[in-house]
Coordinates of C-alpha atoms in Angstrom, one line a residue:
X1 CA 27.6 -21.4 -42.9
X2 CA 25.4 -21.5 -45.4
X3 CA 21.6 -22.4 -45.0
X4 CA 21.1 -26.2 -45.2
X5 CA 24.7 -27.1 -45.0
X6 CA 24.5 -28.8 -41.7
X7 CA 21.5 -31.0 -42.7
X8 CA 24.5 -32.0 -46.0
X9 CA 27.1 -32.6 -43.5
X10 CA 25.1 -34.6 -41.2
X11 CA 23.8 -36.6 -43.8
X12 CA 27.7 -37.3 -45.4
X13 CA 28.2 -38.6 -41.1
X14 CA 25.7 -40.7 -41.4
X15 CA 26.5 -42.7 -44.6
X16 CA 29.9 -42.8 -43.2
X17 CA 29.1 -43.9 -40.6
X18 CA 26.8 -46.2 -42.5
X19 CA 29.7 -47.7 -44.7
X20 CA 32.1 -48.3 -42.5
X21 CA 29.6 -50.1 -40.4
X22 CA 29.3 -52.6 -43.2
X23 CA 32.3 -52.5 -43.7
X24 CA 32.5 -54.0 -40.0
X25 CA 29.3 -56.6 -40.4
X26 CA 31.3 -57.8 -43.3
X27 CA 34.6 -58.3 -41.9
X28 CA 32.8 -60.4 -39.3
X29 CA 30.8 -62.3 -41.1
X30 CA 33.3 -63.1 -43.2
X31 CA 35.8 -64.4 -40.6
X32 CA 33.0 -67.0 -39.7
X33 CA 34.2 -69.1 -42.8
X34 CA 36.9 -69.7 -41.1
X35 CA 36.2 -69.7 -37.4
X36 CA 33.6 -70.3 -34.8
X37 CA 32.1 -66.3 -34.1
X38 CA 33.1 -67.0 -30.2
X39 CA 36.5 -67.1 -31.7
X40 CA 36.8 -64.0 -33.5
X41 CA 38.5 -61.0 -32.1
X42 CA 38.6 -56.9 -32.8
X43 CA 41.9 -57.1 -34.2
X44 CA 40.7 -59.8 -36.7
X45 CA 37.9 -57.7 -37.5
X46 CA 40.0 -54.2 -38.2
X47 CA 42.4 -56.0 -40.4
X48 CA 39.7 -57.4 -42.3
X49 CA 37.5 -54.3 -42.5
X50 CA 40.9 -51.9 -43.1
X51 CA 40.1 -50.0 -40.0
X52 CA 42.0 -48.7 -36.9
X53 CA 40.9 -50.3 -33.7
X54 CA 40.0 -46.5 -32.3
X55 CA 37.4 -46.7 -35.9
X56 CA 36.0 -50.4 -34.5
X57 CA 35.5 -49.0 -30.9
X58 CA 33.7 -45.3 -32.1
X59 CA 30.7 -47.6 -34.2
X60 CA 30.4 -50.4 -31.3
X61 CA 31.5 -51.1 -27.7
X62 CA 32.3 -54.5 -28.2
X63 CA 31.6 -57.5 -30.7
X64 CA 28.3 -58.9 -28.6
X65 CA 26.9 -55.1 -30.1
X66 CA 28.5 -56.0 -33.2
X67 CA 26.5 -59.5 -33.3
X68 CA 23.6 -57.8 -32.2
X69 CA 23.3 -55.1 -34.7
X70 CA 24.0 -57.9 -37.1
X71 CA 20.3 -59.6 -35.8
X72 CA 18.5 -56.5 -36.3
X73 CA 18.2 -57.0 -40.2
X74 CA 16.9 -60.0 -39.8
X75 CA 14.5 -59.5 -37.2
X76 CA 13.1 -56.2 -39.2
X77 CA 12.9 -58.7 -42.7
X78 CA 11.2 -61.1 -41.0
X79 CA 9.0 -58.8 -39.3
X80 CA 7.8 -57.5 -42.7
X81 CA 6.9 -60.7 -44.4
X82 CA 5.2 -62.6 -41.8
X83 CA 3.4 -59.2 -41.5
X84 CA 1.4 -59.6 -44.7
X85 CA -0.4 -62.5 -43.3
X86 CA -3.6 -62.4 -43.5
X87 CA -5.6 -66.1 -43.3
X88 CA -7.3 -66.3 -45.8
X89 CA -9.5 -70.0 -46.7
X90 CA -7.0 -71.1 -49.4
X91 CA -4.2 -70.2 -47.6
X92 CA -2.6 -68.2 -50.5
X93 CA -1.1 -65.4 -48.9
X94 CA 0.3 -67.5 -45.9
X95 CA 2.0 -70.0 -48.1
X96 CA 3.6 -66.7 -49.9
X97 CA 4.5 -65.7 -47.0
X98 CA 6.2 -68.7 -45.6
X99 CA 7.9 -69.3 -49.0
X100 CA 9.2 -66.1 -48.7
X101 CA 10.5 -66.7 -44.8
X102 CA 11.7 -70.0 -45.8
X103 CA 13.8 -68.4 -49.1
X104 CA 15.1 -65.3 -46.8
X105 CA 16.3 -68.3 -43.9
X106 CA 17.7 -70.3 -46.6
X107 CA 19.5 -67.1 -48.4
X108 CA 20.7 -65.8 -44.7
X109 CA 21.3 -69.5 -43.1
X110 CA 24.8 -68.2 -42.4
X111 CA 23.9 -64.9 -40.3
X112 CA 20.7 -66.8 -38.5
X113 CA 23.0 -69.9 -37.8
X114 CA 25.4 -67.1 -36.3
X115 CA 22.6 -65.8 -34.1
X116 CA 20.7 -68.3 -33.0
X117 CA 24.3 -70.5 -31.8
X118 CA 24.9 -70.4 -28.3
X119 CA 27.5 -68.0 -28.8
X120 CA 25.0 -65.4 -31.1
X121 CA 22.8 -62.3 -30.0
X122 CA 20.6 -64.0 -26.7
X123 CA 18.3 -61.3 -27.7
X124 CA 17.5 -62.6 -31.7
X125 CA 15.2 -65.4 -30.8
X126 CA 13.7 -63.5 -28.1
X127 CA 12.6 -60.4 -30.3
X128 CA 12.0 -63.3 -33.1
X129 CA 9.9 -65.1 -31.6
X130 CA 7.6 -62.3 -29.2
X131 CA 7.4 -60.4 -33.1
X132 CA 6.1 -63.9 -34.5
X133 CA 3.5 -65.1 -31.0
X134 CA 2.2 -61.0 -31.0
X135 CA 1.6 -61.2 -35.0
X136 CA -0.3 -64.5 -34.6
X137 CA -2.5 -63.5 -31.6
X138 CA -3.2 -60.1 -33.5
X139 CA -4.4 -62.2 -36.3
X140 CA -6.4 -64.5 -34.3
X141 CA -8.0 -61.4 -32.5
X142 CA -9.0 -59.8 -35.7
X143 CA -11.5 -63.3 -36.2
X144 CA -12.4 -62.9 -33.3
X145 CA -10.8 -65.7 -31.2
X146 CA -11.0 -65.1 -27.8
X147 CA -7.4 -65.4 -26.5
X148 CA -6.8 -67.2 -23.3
X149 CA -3.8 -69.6 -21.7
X150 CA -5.2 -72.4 -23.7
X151 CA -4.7 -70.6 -27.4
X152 CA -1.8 -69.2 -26.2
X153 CA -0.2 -72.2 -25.2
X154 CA -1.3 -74.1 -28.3
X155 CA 0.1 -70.8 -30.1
X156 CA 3.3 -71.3 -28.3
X157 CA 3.6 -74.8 -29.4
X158 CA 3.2 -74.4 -32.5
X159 CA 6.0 -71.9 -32.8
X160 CA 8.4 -73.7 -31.1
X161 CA 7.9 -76.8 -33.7
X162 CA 9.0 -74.1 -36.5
X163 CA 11.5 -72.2 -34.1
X164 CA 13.2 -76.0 -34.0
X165 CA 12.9 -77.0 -37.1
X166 CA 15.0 -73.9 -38.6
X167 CA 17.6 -74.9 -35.6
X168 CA 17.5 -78.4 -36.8
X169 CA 17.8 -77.8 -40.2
X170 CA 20.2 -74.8 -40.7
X171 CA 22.8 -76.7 -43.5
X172 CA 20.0 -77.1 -46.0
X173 CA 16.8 -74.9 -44.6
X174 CA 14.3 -74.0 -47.4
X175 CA 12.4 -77.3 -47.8
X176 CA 11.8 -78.3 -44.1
X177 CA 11.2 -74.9 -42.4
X178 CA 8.3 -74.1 -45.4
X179 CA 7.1 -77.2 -44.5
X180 CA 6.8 -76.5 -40.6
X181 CA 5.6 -72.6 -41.2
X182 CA 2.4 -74.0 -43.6
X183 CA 2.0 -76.7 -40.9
X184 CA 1.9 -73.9 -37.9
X185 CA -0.9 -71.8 -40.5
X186 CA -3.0 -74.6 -41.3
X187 CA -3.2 -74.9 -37.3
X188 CA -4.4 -71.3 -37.0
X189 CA -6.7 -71.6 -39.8
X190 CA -8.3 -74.3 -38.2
X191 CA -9.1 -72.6 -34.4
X192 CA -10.1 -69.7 -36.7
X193 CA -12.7 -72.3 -38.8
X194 CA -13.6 -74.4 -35.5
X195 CA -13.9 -70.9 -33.5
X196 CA -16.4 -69.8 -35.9
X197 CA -18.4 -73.0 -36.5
X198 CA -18.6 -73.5 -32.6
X199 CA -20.9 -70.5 -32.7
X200 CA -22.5 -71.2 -36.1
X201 CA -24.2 -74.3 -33.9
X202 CA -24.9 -72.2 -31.0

């Protein structure tokens, strides 16, 4: 064989494996135009995607993996915008931030209404929302905030006022879950501000 052909025909495996993976997401995704996702079966799926039930079963073990694959995009997106937060006084980089989490919920409302339902990955909101509390905590540490229960139950609050406002507002997102994520910032800037004038007057 020659040198470096098995690295090549590893790599042509892989973006098989890759495409007919999506070919999979799609199929599902697409069937939940028509049906709840609790509702949607492997055969459904293979005749969508133009697979053999054998193909479905060698990429995932059932369709809860399926579904939970399917969160992983959005978990790793959302992890790399609300990771350029930084709080700055005018809040410019937050409310970029937030617009660009509000435009990526409202673009993807059909996937994160998928996951978050009662019938989606139990593990999305989870990773969601420990990725979102450990950003914030790591942000309030690097002011120099002293974390205790108190922050971290006012930290936790304020979470779960955006974490319901996306569930309320799932038809028509954009407007109302910007709204909460500026209102959750301006509440961390202001324990970072009242943090730091505390021990100004001390």
């Amino acid at each position: 064989m020659p040198e470096g052909s098995g690295e090549y025909w590893w790599a042509v495996k892989y973006k098989c494996t890759e495409v007919t993976r999506n070919k999979i997401k799609r199929a599902f995704l697409e069937l939940t135009n028509i049906k709840p996702a609790n509702k949607i079966f492997v055969k459904e799926i293979i005749q969508v995607a133009g697979i053999s039930r054998a193909c479905f079963y060698v990429h995932y073990e059932n369709i809860a993996a399926l579904i939970h694959e399917i969160g992983n995009d959005p978990v790793k997106s959302i992890m790399e915008i609300t990771e350029e937060k930084k709080y700055t006084a005018d809040m410019s980089r937050e409310i970029a931030c937030n617009r660009a989490l509000a435009q990526y919920v409202q673009e993807n409302k059909k996937t994160v209404s998928i996951l978050m339902s009662e019938y989606g990955d139990p593990d999305f909101l989870k990773e969601w929302h420990i990725h979102v509390k450990k950003q914030v905590l790591l942000r309030l540490e690097k002011d120099h905030i002293p974390i205790n229960h108190d922050i971290e139950d006012m930290v936790e609050f304020a979470m779960n006022r955006v974490f319901d406002t996306i569930l309320q507002n799932l038809d028509d997102p954009f407007d109302e879950v910007f709204k909460a994520l500026n209102i959750m910032d301006k509440f961390m800037l202001c324990l970072v501000v009242s943090t730091h004038y505390s021990r100004l007057k001390l």
